[in-house]
DNA sequence: TATCTGTATTACTAATTATAATACAGATAA
DNA sequence: TTATCTGTATTATAATTAGTAATACAGATA
């Protein structure tokens, strides 16, 4: 899992990190049960503070993407119970993005093509799923 | 265009307003060239401050969804020049949402179904497009 | 002149972001 | 036992941004 952060952009570091990990899980390049680096290790690798990594991990835990064991560290474990807002909140955001694309001139077919292209790009990064 | 804001939620009022208008444009229930209420009028209707409405309008303008004429007020006018970040930024967000859905257990077919359902829901709100 | 536009200014509070230094609890391995 | 890993709680600090609001101004219009 290669993660690079944009230190100059406006997106918070902990969010960039959270998103990178969600992308990795979604593309199966991080698999269920797989362990994540320790907060200190990852912080050192990325050149950021350990508490910033901890913030990302805690967020991922609260959103049901990982579990954290004080002994072994964090590992991928997607659970539905931890995040009951799915799929309602997700659908809202999804609909909003579709609306944005359509408003900007993408027709139904173009939207569908775009969707499929993005899906393919995402899935070919990971394993055979 | 019926807009209702959640005054107690954590989502900022100006963002809720911006999103509601983008949804309306995307579903064609607000059409190209159609005028929006004045900032004061809308602020009064919604029971919020006029500058909050202005912030939403300014954001919509900066993102290329509306044009603002000091004389006539704001009207829907989607332009590509005003927002050169499309489609790159949009694709990133879209991909992230797909990844979230997939990570939470939606397979490729389920994702596609979900996509089509959301599309249909969105488009049937507006006109015949 | 009265009344609409949007908007610039200013203000104020609250929250966010990131970092840092410690310290602690628990587990593990030498 | 000791050293060394985990995560995490605590506290602090600093800079920045967010969010909302009150007010006044400029320009256009009727």
PDB file of C-alpha atoms (C1' of nucleotides) in Angstrom:
ATOM      1  CA  UNK A   1       0.000   0.000   0.000  1.00  0.00           C
ATOM      2  CA  UNK A   2       1.711   3.090  -1.277  1.00  0.00           C
ATOM      3  CA  UNK A   3       0.403   6.274   0.229  1.00  0.00           C
ATOM      4  CA  UNK A   4       1.509   9.737  -0.702  1.00  0.00           C
ATOM      5  CA  UNK A   5       0.105  12.811   0.925  1.00  0.00           C
ATOM      6  CA  UNK A   6      -0.202  16.268  -0.496  1.00  0.00           C
ATOM      7  CA  UNK A   7       1.299  18.394   2.236  1.00  0.00           C
ATOM      8  CA  UNK A   8       0.486  21.681   0.534  1.00  0.00           C
ATOM      9  CA  UNK A   9      -3.114  21.080  -0.555  1.00  0.00           C
ATOM     10  CA  UNK A  10      -6.140  22.106   1.445  1.00  0.00           C
ATOM     11  CA  UNK A  11      -7.338  18.615   2.218  1.00  0.00           C
ATOM     12  CA  UNK A  12      -6.508  17.629   5.794  1.00  0.00           C
ATOM     13  CA  UNK A  13      -3.801  15.014   6.160  1.00  0.00           C
ATOM     14  CA  UNK A  14      -5.863  12.677   8.286  1.00  0.00           C
ATOM     15  CA  UNK A  15      -8.620  12.759   5.653  1.00  0.00           C
ATOM     16  CA  UNK A  16      -6.235  12.106   2.786  1.00  0.00           C
ATOM     17  CA  UNK A  17      -4.963   9.159   4.740  1.00  0.00           C
ATOM     18  CA  UNK A  18      -8.434   7.889   5.536  1.00  0.00           C
ATOM     19  CA  UNK A  19      -9.456   8.159   1.888  1.00  0.00           C
ATOM     20  CA  UNK A  20      -6.339   6.379   0.679  1.00  0.00           C
ATOM     21  CA  UNK A  21      -7.077   3.463   2.964  1.00  0.00           C
ATOM     22  CA  UNK A  22     -10.739   3.313   1.964  1.00  0.00           C
ATOM     23  CA  UNK A  23      -9.645   3.261  -1.674  1.00  0.00           C
ATOM     24  CA  UNK A  24      -7.240   0.439  -0.916  1.00  0.00           C
ATOM     25  CA  UNK A  25      -9.953  -1.562   0.832  1.00  0.00           C
ATOM     26  CA  UNK A  26     -12.457  -0.896  -1.930  1.00  0.00           C
ATOM     27  CA  UNK A  27     -10.028  -2.037  -4.594  1.00  0.00           C
ATOM     28  CA  UNK A  28      -9.114  -5.089  -2.539  1.00  0.00           C
ATOM     29  CA  UNK A  29      -5.485  -4.158  -2.526  1.00  0.00           C
ATOM     30  CA  UNK A  30      -6.025  -4.228   1.206  1.00  0.00           C
ATOM     31  CA  UNK A  31      -7.866  -7.389   2.114  1.00  0.00           C
ATOM     32  CA  UNK A  32     -10.148  -8.266   4.984  1.00  0.00           C
ATOM     33  CA  UNK A  33      -8.062  -9.136   8.002  1.00  0.00           C
ATOM     34  CA  UNK A  34      -4.916  -7.573   6.661  1.00  0.00           C
ATOM     35  CA  UNK A  35      -2.958  -5.551   9.165  1.00  0.00           C
ATOM     36  CA  UNK A  36      -2.146  -1.884   8.890  1.00  0.00           C
ATOM     37  CA  UNK A  37       1.142  -0.328   9.969  1.00  0.00           C
ATOM     38  CA  UNK A  38       1.297   0.906  13.516  1.00  0.00           C
ATOM     39  CA  UNK A  39       0.459   4.547  14.019  1.00  0.00           C
ATOM     40  CA  UNK A  40       4.037   5.342  14.913  1.00  0.00           C
ATOM     41  CA  UNK A  41       5.464   3.457  11.957  1.00  0.00           C
ATOM     42  CA  UNK A  42       3.120   5.024   9.444  1.00  0.00           C
ATOM     43  CA  UNK A  43       3.627   8.441  10.940  1.00  0.00           C
ATOM     44  CA  UNK A  44       7.351   8.085  10.528  1.00  0.00           C
ATOM     45  CA  UNK A  45       7.033   6.805   6.969  1.00  0.00           C
ATOM     46  CA  UNK A  46       4.780   9.669   5.976  1.00  0.00           C
ATOM     47  CA  UNK A  47       6.658  12.267   7.927  1.00  0.00           C
ATOM     48  CA  UNK A  48       3.660  13.344   9.959  1.00  0.00           C
ATOM     49  CA  UNK A  49       2.631  13.226  13.575  1.00  0.00           C
ATOM     50  CA  UNK A  50       1.502   9.964  15.103  1.00  0.00           C
ATOM     51  CA  UNK A  51      -1.642  11.536  16.463  1.00  0.00           C
ATOM     52  CA  UNK A  52      -2.643  12.512  12.939  1.00  0.00           C
ATOM     53  CA  UNK A  53      -2.408   8.879  11.909  1.00  0.00           C
ATOM     54  CA  UNK A  54      -4.306   7.921  15.031  1.00  0.00           C
ATOM     55  CA  UNK A  55      -7.043  10.340  14.035  1.00  0.00           C
ATOM     56  CA  UNK A  56      -7.378   8.673  10.649  1.00  0.00           C
ATOM     57  CA  UNK A  57      -7.439   5.215  12.237  1.00  0.00           C
ATOM     58  CA  UNK A  58     -10.041   6.240  14.768  1.00  0.00           C
ATOM     59  CA  UNK A  59     -12.190   7.655  11.988  1.00  0.00           C
ATOM     60  CA  UNK A  60     -11.854   4.460   9.999  1.00  0.00           C
ATOM     61  CA  UNK A  61     -12.824   2.486  13.067  1.00  0.00           C
ATOM     62  CA  UNK A  62     -15.871   4.675  13.708  1.00  0.00           C
ATOM     63  CA  UNK A  63     -16.919   4.240  10.103  1.00  0.00           C
ATOM     64  CA  UNK A  64     -16.648   0.493  10.308  1.00  0.00           C
ATOM     65  CA  UNK A  65     -13.650  -0.070   8.050  1.00  0.00           C
ATOM     66  CA  UNK A  66     -11.096  -1.344  10.505  1.00  0.00           C
ATOM     67  CA  UNK A  67     -10.823  -2.839  13.949  1.00  0.00           C
ATOM     68  CA  UNK A  68      -8.196  -1.843  16.402  1.00  0.00           C
ATOM     69  CA  UNK A  69      -6.643  -4.195  18.871  1.00  0.00           C
ATOM     70  CA  UNK A  70      -4.357  -2.589  21.356  1.00  0.00           C
ATOM     71  CA  UNK A  71      -2.074  -5.595  21.166  1.00  0.00           C
ATOM     72  CA  UNK A  72      -1.786  -6.242  17.487  1.00  0.00           C
ATOM     73  CA  UNK A  73      -2.635  -2.896  16.031  1.00  0.00           C
ATOM     74  CA  UNK A  74      -5.191  -2.143  13.363  1.00  0.00           C
ATOM     75  CA  UNK A  75      -6.501  -4.514  10.758  1.00  0.00           C
ATOM     76  CA  UNK A  76      -9.075  -4.308   8.001  1.00  0.00           C
ATOM     77  CA  UNK A  77     -12.447  -5.465   9.230  1.00  0.00           C
ATOM     78  CA  UNK A  78     -15.494  -4.019   7.561  1.00  0.00           C
ATOM     79  CA  UNK A  79     -18.564  -4.187   9.738  1.00  0.00           C
ATOM     80  CA  UNK A  80     -22.005  -2.881   9.176  1.00  0.00           C
ATOM     81  CA  UNK A  81     -22.936  -2.435  12.800  1.00  0.00           C
ATOM     82  CA  UNK A  82     -20.270   0.139  13.444  1.00  0.00           C
ATOM     83  CA  UNK A  83     -21.673   2.482  10.833  1.00  0.00           C
ATOM     84  CA  UNK A  84     -25.470   2.396  10.619  1.00  0.00           C
ATOM     85  CA  UNK A  85     -25.563   5.454   8.343  1.00  0.00           C
ATOM     86  CA  UNK A  86     -24.828   3.201   5.409  1.00  0.00           C
ATOM     87  CA  UNK A  87     -26.295   3.180   2.879  1.00  0.00           C
ATOM     88  CA  UNK A  88     -28.466   6.257   3.394  1.00  0.00           C
ATOM     89  CA  UNK A  89     -25.689   8.790   3.692  1.00  0.00           C
ATOM     90  CA  UNK A  90     -23.723   7.095   0.950  1.00  0.00           C
ATOM     91  CA  UNK A  91     -26.680   7.230  -1.398  1.00  0.00           C
ATOM     92  CA  UNK A  92     -27.145  10.913  -0.762  1.00  0.00           C
ATOM     93  CA  UNK A  93     -23.556  11.646  -1.662  1.00  0.00           C
ATOM     94  CA  UNK A  94     -23.741   9.394  -4.664  1.00  0.00           C
ATOM     95  CA  UNK A  95     -26.874  11.096  -5.926  1.00  0.00           C
ATOM     96  CA  UNK A  96     -25.304  14.482  -5.446  1.00  0.00           C
ATOM     97  CA  UNK A  97     -22.317  13.466  -7.565  1.00  0.00           C
ATOM     98  CA  UNK A  98     -24.553  12.148 -10.314  1.00  0.00           C
ATOM     99  CA  UNK A  99     -26.450  15.408 -10.231  1.00  0.00           C
ATOM    100  CA  UNK A 100     -23.208  17.350 -10.525  1.00  0.00           C
ATOM    101  CA  UNK A 101     -22.125  15.378 -13.538  1.00  0.00           C
ATOM    102  CA  UNK A 102     -25.490  15.692 -15.201  1.00  0.00           C
ATOM    103  CA  UNK A 103     -25.658  19.399 -14.460  1.00  0.00           C
ATOM    104  CA  UNK A 104     -22.266  19.799 -16.097  1.00  0.00           C
ATOM    105  CA  UNK A 105     -23.471  18.291 -19.301  1.00  0.00           C
ATOM    106  CA  UNK A 106     -22.976  14.561 -19.004  1.00  0.00           C
ATOM    107  CA  UNK A 107     -25.939  12.695 -20.470  1.00  0.00           C
ATOM    108  CA  UNK A 108     -27.245   9.413 -19.122  1.00  0.00           C
ATOM    109  CA  UNK A 109     -25.088   7.351 -21.415  1.00  0.00           C
ATOM    110  CA  UNK A 110     -21.987   9.382 -20.778  1.00  0.00           C
ATOM    111  CA  UNK A 111     -22.605   9.093 -17.058  1.00  0.00           C
ATOM    112  CA  UNK A 112     -22.908   5.355 -17.328  1.00  0.00           C
ATOM    113  CA  UNK A 113     -19.724   5.103 -19.373  1.00  0.00           C
ATOM    114  CA  UNK A 114     -17.933   7.249 -16.851  1.00  0.00           C
ATOM    115  CA  UNK A 115     -19.201   5.095 -14.015  1.00  0.00           C
ATOM    116  CA  UNK A 116     -18.024   1.918 -15.680  1.00  0.00           C
ATOM    117  CA  UNK A 117     -14.641   3.366 -16.514  1.00  0.00           C
ATOM    118  CA  UNK A 118     -14.105   4.462 -12.929  1.00  0.00           C
ATOM    119  CA  UNK A 119     -15.204   1.052 -11.688  1.00  0.00           C
ATOM    120  CA  UNK A 120     -12.771  -0.688 -13.990  1.00  0.00           C
ATOM    121  CA  UNK A 121      -9.933   1.597 -13.018  1.00  0.00           C
ATOM    122  CA  UNK A 122     -10.615   0.979  -9.368  1.00  0.00           C
ATOM    123  CA  UNK A 123     -11.009  -2.770  -9.570  1.00  0.00           C
ATOM    124  CA  UNK A 124      -8.055  -3.459 -11.781  1.00  0.00           C
ATOM    125  CA  UNK A 125      -5.844  -1.966  -9.132  1.00  0.00           C
ATOM    126  CA  UNK A 126      -6.724  -4.705  -6.721  1.00  0.00           C
ATOM    127  CA  UNK A 127      -6.975  -8.457  -6.988  1.00  0.00           C
ATOM    128  CA  UNK A 128      -9.381 -10.541  -9.019  1.00  0.00           C
ATOM    129  CA  UNK A 129     -12.732  -9.559  -7.640  1.00  0.00           C
TER     130      UNK A 129
ATOM    131  CA  UNK B   1     -37.898  24.540  -5.887  1.00  0.00           C
ATOM    132  CA  UNK B   2     -38.647  23.466  -2.369  1.00  0.00           C
ATOM    133  CA  UNK B   3     -35.706  23.708  -0.040  1.00  0.00           C
ATOM    134  CA  UNK B   4     -35.675  22.650   3.560  1.00  0.00           C
ATOM    135  CA  UNK B   5     -32.649  22.984   5.733  1.00  0.00           C
ATOM    136  CA  UNK B   6     -31.671  20.953   8.735  1.00  0.00           C
ATOM    137  CA  UNK B   7     -30.899  23.589  11.301  1.00  0.00           C
ATOM    138  CA  UNK B   8     -29.707  21.124  13.900  1.00  0.00           C
ATOM    139  CA  UNK B   9     -27.471  18.853  11.818  1.00  0.00           C
ATOM    140  CA  UNK B  10     -23.753  19.258  11.444  1.00  0.00           C
ATOM    141  CA  UNK B  11     -23.792  20.138   7.775  1.00  0.00           C
ATOM    142  CA  UNK B  12     -23.302  23.881   7.252  1.00  0.00           C
ATOM    143  CA  UNK B  13     -26.350  25.773   6.063  1.00  0.00           C
ATOM    144  CA  UNK B  14     -24.617  27.269   3.052  1.00  0.00           C
ATOM    145  CA  UNK B  15     -23.511  23.804   1.950  1.00  0.00           C
ATOM    146  CA  UNK B  16     -26.943  22.304   2.382  1.00  0.00           C
ATOM    147  CA  UNK B  17     -28.272  25.132   0.266  1.00  0.00           C
ATOM    148  CA  UNK B  18     -25.593  24.722  -2.364  1.00  0.00           C
ATOM    149  CA  UNK B  19     -26.223  20.992  -2.584  1.00  0.00           C
ATOM    150  CA  UNK B  20     -29.972  21.445  -2.839  1.00  0.00           C
ATOM    151  CA  UNK B  21     -29.510  23.783  -5.799  1.00  0.00           C
ATOM    152  CA  UNK B  22     -27.017  21.479  -7.512  1.00  0.00           C
ATOM    153  CA  UNK B  23     -29.506  18.634  -7.093  1.00  0.00           C
ATOM    154  CA  UNK B  24     -32.214  20.784  -8.598  1.00  0.00           C
ATOM    155  CA  UNK B  25     -30.036  21.678 -11.577  1.00  0.00           C
ATOM    156  CA  UNK B  26     -28.929  18.099 -12.040  1.00  0.00           C
ATOM    157  CA  UNK B  27     -32.498  16.836 -12.038  1.00  0.00           C
ATOM    158  CA  UNK B  28     -33.539  19.640 -14.382  1.00  0.00           C
ATOM    159  CA  UNK B  29     -36.127  20.880 -11.979  1.00  0.00           C
ATOM    160  CA  UNK B  30     -34.095  24.069 -12.273  1.00  0.00           C
ATOM    161  CA  UNK B  31     -33.455  24.784 -15.915  1.00  0.00           C
ATOM    162  CA  UNK B  32     -30.686  26.653 -17.676  1.00  0.00           C
ATOM    163  CA  UNK B  33     -31.400  30.360 -17.545  1.00  0.00           C
ATOM    164  CA  UNK B  34     -33.926  30.078 -14.763  1.00  0.00           C
ATOM    165  CA  UNK B  35     -33.647  32.728 -12.097  1.00  0.00           C
ATOM    166  CA  UNK B  36     -33.014  32.094  -8.439  1.00  0.00           C
ATOM    167  CA  UNK B  37     -34.599  34.049  -5.603  1.00  0.00           C
ATOM    168  CA  UNK B  38     -32.678  37.054  -4.357  1.00  0.00           C
ATOM    169  CA  UNK B  39     -30.376  36.440  -1.451  1.00  0.00           C
ATOM    170  CA  UNK B  40     -32.594  38.410   0.874  1.00  0.00           C
ATOM    171  CA  UNK B  41     -35.764  36.738  -0.285  1.00  0.00           C
ATOM    172  CA  UNK B  42     -34.360  33.261   0.066  1.00  0.00           C
ATOM    173  CA  UNK B  43     -32.784  34.119   3.401  1.00  0.00           C
ATOM    174  CA  UNK B  44     -36.125  35.281   4.689  1.00  0.00           C
ATOM    175  CA  UNK B  45     -37.937  32.223   3.372  1.00  0.00           C
ATOM    176  CA  UNK B  46     -35.430  29.903   4.975  1.00  0.00           C
ATOM    177  CA  UNK B  47     -35.069  31.917   8.142  1.00  0.00           C
ATOM    178  CA  UNK B  48     -31.335  32.342   7.819  1.00  0.00           C
ATOM    179  CA  UNK B  49     -28.932  35.201   7.268  1.00  0.00           C
ATOM    180  CA  UNK B  50     -28.635  36.754   3.832  1.00  0.00           C
ATOM    181  CA  UNK B  51     -24.875  36.397   3.847  1.00  0.00           C
ATOM    182  CA  UNK B  52     -25.270  32.676   4.301  1.00  0.00           C
ATOM    183  CA  UNK B  53     -27.322  32.556   1.134  1.00  0.00           C
ATOM    184  CA  UNK B  54     -24.770  34.799  -0.535  1.00  0.00           C
ATOM    185  CA  UNK B  55     -22.039  32.384   0.429  1.00  0.00           C
ATOM    186  CA  UNK B  56     -23.899  29.536  -1.205  1.00  0.00           C
ATOM    187  CA  UNK B  57     -24.504  31.609  -4.329  1.00  0.00           C
ATOM    188  CA  UNK B  58     -20.877  32.698  -4.526  1.00  0.00           C
ATOM    189  CA  UNK B  59     -19.793  29.082  -4.211  1.00  0.00           C
ATOM    190  CA  UNK B  60     -22.189  28.038  -6.953  1.00  0.00           C
ATOM    191  CA  UNK B  61     -20.833  30.824  -9.123  1.00  0.00           C
ATOM    192  CA  UNK B  62     -17.222  29.797  -8.481  1.00  0.00           C
ATOM    193  CA  UNK B  63     -18.111  26.231  -9.341  1.00  0.00           C
ATOM    194  CA  UNK B  64     -19.689  27.245 -12.600  1.00  0.00           C
ATOM    195  CA  UNK B  65     -23.318  26.475 -11.807  1.00  0.00           C
ATOM    196  CA  UNK B  66     -24.829  29.950 -11.819  1.00  0.00           C
ATOM    197  CA  UNK B  67     -24.131  33.456 -12.998  1.00  0.00           C
ATOM    198  CA  UNK B  68     -24.812  36.471 -10.907  1.00  0.00           C
ATOM    199  CA  UNK B  69     -25.877  39.834 -12.252  1.00  0.00           C
ATOM    200  CA  UNK B  70     -26.024  42.584  -9.743  1.00  0.00           C
ATOM    201  CA  UNK B  71     -29.111  43.937 -11.427  1.00  0.00           C
ATOM    202  CA  UNK B  72     -31.177  40.865 -12.054  1.00  0.00           C
ATOM    203  CA  UNK B  73     -29.865  38.517  -9.444  1.00  0.00           C
ATOM    204  CA  UNK B  74     -28.669  34.961  -9.941  1.00  0.00           C
ATOM    205  CA  UNK B  75     -29.673  32.569 -12.670  1.00  0.00           C
ATOM    206  CA  UNK B  76     -28.704  29.053 -13.616  1.00  0.00           C
ATOM    207  CA  UNK B  77     -25.865  29.063 -16.129  1.00  0.00           C
ATOM    208  CA  UNK B  78     -23.560  26.077 -16.149  1.00  0.00           C
ATOM    209  CA  UNK B  79     -20.197  26.889 -17.641  1.00  0.00           C
ATOM    210  CA  UNK B  80     -17.112  24.788 -17.951  1.00  0.00           C
ATOM    211  CA  UNK B  81     -14.615  27.627 -17.941  1.00  0.00           C
ATOM    212  CA  UNK B  82     -15.521  28.762 -14.463  1.00  0.00           C
ATOM    213  CA  UNK B  83     -14.590  25.405 -12.969  1.00  0.00           C
ATOM    214  CA  UNK B  84     -11.620  23.781 -14.679  1.00  0.00           C
ATOM    215  CA  UNK B  85     -11.346  21.131 -11.958  1.00  0.00           C
ATOM    216  CA  UNK B  86     -14.070  19.157 -13.671  1.00  0.00           C
ATOM    217  CA  UNK B  87     -13.957  16.295 -14.317  1.00  0.00           C
ATOM    218  CA  UNK B  88     -10.787  15.355 -12.438  1.00  0.00           C
ATOM    219  CA  UNK B  89     -11.947  16.273  -8.981  1.00  0.00           C
ATOM    220  CA  UNK B  90     -15.388  14.860  -9.644  1.00  0.00           C
ATOM    221  CA  UNK B  91     -13.921  11.570 -10.779  1.00  0.00           C
ATOM    222  CA  UNK B  92     -11.844  11.308  -7.653  1.00  0.00           C
ATOM    223  CA  UNK B  93     -14.873  11.744  -5.451  1.00  0.00           C
ATOM    224  CA  UNK B  94     -16.885   9.363  -7.559  1.00  0.00           C
ATOM    225  CA  UNK B  95     -14.198   6.710  -7.359  1.00  0.00           C
ATOM    226  CA  UNK B  96     -13.977   7.122  -3.614  1.00  0.00           C
ATOM    227  CA  UNK B  97     -17.706   6.559  -3.256  1.00  0.00           C
ATOM    228  CA  UNK B  98     -17.582   3.449  -5.409  1.00  0.00           C
ATOM    229  CA  UNK B  99     -14.727   2.194  -3.279  1.00  0.00           C
ATOM    230  CA  UNK B 100     -16.733   2.817  -0.113  1.00  0.00           C
ATOM    231  CA  UNK B 101     -19.674   0.896  -1.468  1.00  0.00           C
ATOM    232  CA  UNK B 102     -17.530  -1.977  -2.616  1.00  0.00           C
ATOM    233  CA  UNK B 103     -15.637  -2.046   0.651  1.00  0.00           C
ATOM    234  CA  UNK B 104     -18.959  -2.281   2.489  1.00  0.00           C
ATOM    235  CA  UNK B 105     -19.927  -5.356   0.604  1.00  0.00           C
ATOM    236  CA  UNK B 106     -21.670  -4.229  -2.555  1.00  0.00           C
ATOM    237  CA  UNK B 107     -20.592  -6.366  -5.511  1.00  0.00           C
ATOM    238  CA  UNK B 108     -20.228  -5.059  -9.025  1.00  0.00           C
ATOM    239  CA  UNK B 109     -23.776  -5.926  -9.961  1.00  0.00           C
ATOM    240  CA  UNK B 110     -25.239  -4.507  -6.809  1.00  0.00           C
ATOM    241  CA  UNK B 111     -23.256  -1.339  -7.340  1.00  0.00           C
ATOM    242  CA  UNK B 112     -24.567  -1.022 -10.858  1.00  0.00           C
ATOM    243  CA  UNK B 113     -28.129  -1.575  -9.716  1.00  0.00           C
ATOM    244  CA  UNK B 114     -27.682   0.998  -7.011  1.00  0.00           C
ATOM    245  CA  UNK B 115     -26.282   3.441  -9.510  1.00  0.00           C
ATOM    246  CA  UNK B 116     -29.188   2.990 -11.868  1.00  0.00           C
ATOM    247  CA  UNK B 117     -31.732   3.288  -9.108  1.00  0.00           C
ATOM    248  CA  UNK B 118     -30.227   6.531  -7.893  1.00  0.00           C
ATOM    249  CA  UNK B 119     -30.113   7.835 -11.448  1.00  0.00           C
ATOM    250  CA  UNK B 120     -33.761   7.027 -11.974  1.00  0.00           C
ATOM    251  CA  UNK B 121     -34.776   8.592  -8.695  1.00  0.00           C
ATOM    252  CA  UNK B 122     -32.883  11.733  -9.572  1.00  0.00           C
ATOM    253  CA  UNK B 123     -34.107  12.104 -13.108  1.00  0.00           C
ATOM    254  CA  UNK B 124     -37.732  11.395 -12.445  1.00  0.00           C
ATOM    255  CA  UNK B 125     -37.820  14.359 -10.131  1.00  0.00           C
ATOM    256  CA  UNK B 126     -37.123  16.725 -12.985  1.00  0.00           C
ATOM    257  CA  UNK B 127     -38.516  17.130 -16.442  1.00  0.00           C
ATOM    258  CA  UNK B 128     -38.289  14.772 -19.387  1.00  0.00           C
ATOM    259  CA  UNK B 129     -34.577  14.546 -19.878  1.00  0.00           C
TER     260      UNK B 129
ATOM    261  C1'  DT C   1     -36.862  59.069  -3.947  1.00  0.00           C
ATOM    262  C1'  DA C   2     -37.779  54.545  -2.636  1.00  0.00           C
ATOM    263  C1'  DT C   3     -36.563  50.072  -3.401  1.00  0.00           C
ATOM    264  C1'  DC C   4     -34.742  46.456  -5.335  1.00  0.00           C
ATOM    265  C1'  DT C   5     -30.090  43.851  -6.596  1.00  0.00           C
ATOM    266  C1'  DG C   6     -25.313  41.850  -4.909  1.00  0.00           C
ATOM    267  C1'  DT C   7     -21.417  42.574  -1.964  1.00  0.00           C
ATOM    268  C1'  DA C   8     -17.649  44.460   0.908  1.00  0.00           C
ATOM    269  C1'  DT C   9     -16.547  45.018   5.629  1.00  0.00           C
ATOM    270  C1'  DT C  10     -16.294  43.824  10.107  1.00  0.00           C
ATOM    271  C1'  DA C  11     -17.054  41.123  13.978  1.00  0.00           C
ATOM    272  C1'  DC C  12     -17.305  37.295  16.876  1.00  0.00           C
ATOM    273  C1'  DT C  13     -17.577  32.647  18.240  1.00  0.00           C
ATOM    274  C1'  DA C  14     -16.530  28.121  17.623  1.00  0.00           C
ATOM    275  C1'  DA C  15     -14.431  24.473  15.525  1.00  0.00           C
ATOM    276  C1'  DT C  16     -10.759  22.430  12.971  1.00  0.00           C
ATOM    277  C1'  DT C  17      -6.118  20.993  11.940  1.00  0.00           C
ATOM    278  C1'  DA C  18      -1.711  19.581  13.079  1.00  0.00           C
ATOM    279  C1'  DT C  19       1.775  19.083  16.015  1.00  0.00           C
ATOM    280  C1'  DA C  20       4.182  17.982  20.275  1.00  0.00           C
ATOM    281  C1'  DA C  21       5.470  16.032  24.655  1.00  0.00           C
ATOM    282  C1'  DT C  22       4.252  12.723  27.981  1.00  0.00           C
ATOM    283  C1'  DA C  23       2.452   9.083  30.140  1.00  0.00           C
ATOM    284  C1'  DC C  24      -0.193   5.004  30.716  1.00  0.00           C
ATOM    285  C1'  DA C  25      -2.177   0.227  29.950  1.00  0.00           C
ATOM    286  C1'  DG C  26      -1.653  -3.932  28.009  1.00  0.00           C
ATOM    287  C1'  DA C  27       0.694  -7.426  25.533  1.00  0.00           C
ATOM    288  C1'  DT C  28       4.893  -9.651  23.919  1.00  0.00           C
ATOM    289  C1'  DA C  29       9.399 -11.322  23.424  1.00  0.00           C
ATOM    290  C1'  DA C  30      14.280 -11.187  24.855  1.00  0.00           C
TER     291       DA C  30
ATOM    292  C1'  DT D   1      12.426  -8.998  34.703  1.00  0.00           C
ATOM    293  C1'  DT D   2      13.224  -5.911  31.306  1.00  0.00           C
ATOM    294  C1'  DA D   3      12.821  -3.900  27.069  1.00  0.00           C
ATOM    295  C1'  DT D   4       9.889  -3.016  23.525  1.00  0.00           C
ATOM    296  C1'  DC D   5       6.177  -3.151  20.949  1.00  0.00           C
ATOM    297  C1'  DT D   6       0.885  -1.850  20.499  1.00  0.00           C
ATOM    298  C1'  DG D   7      -3.030   1.993  20.960  1.00  0.00           C
ATOM    299  C1'  DT D   8      -4.579   5.868  23.493  1.00  0.00           C
ATOM    300  C1'  DA D   9      -5.553   9.487  26.921  1.00  0.00           C
ATOM    301  C1'  DT D  10      -4.056  13.930  28.268  1.00  0.00           C
ATOM    302  C1'  DT D  11      -2.639  18.454  27.793  1.00  0.00           C
ATOM    303  C1'  DA D  12      -0.904  22.178  25.364  1.00  0.00           C
ATOM    304  C1'  DT D  13      -0.168  25.341  21.667  1.00  0.00           C
ATOM    305  C1'  DA D  14      -0.618  27.743  17.430  1.00  0.00           C
ATOM    306  C1'  DA D  15      -2.547  28.811  13.162  1.00  0.00           C
ATOM    307  C1'  DT D  16      -6.256  28.650  10.449  1.00  0.00           C
ATOM    308  C1'  DT D  17     -10.717  28.187   8.870  1.00  0.00           C
ATOM    309  C1'  DA D  18     -15.693  27.964   9.306  1.00  0.00           C
ATOM    310  C1'  DG D  19     -19.955  29.741  10.147  1.00  0.00           C
ATOM    311  C1'  DT D  20     -23.074  33.128  10.971  1.00  0.00           C
ATOM    312  C1'  DA D  21     -24.462  37.701  11.538  1.00  0.00           C
ATOM    313  C1'  DA D  22     -25.156  42.976  11.494  1.00  0.00           C
ATOM    314  C1'  DT D  23     -24.367  46.827   8.861  1.00  0.00           C
ATOM    315  C1'  DA D  24     -23.428  49.753   5.245  1.00  0.00           C
ATOM    316  C1'  DC D  25     -22.415  50.639   0.498  1.00  0.00           C
ATOM    317  C1'  DA D  26     -22.705  50.689  -4.762  1.00  0.00           C
ATOM    318  C1'  DG D  27     -25.319  50.244  -8.601  1.00  0.00           C
ATOM    319  C1'  DA D  28     -29.488  49.743 -11.095  1.00  0.00           C
ATOM    320  C1'  DT D  29     -34.428  50.487 -11.602  1.00  0.00           C
ATOM    321  C1'  DA D  30     -39.066  52.067 -11.380  1.00  0.00           C
TER     322       DA D  30
END
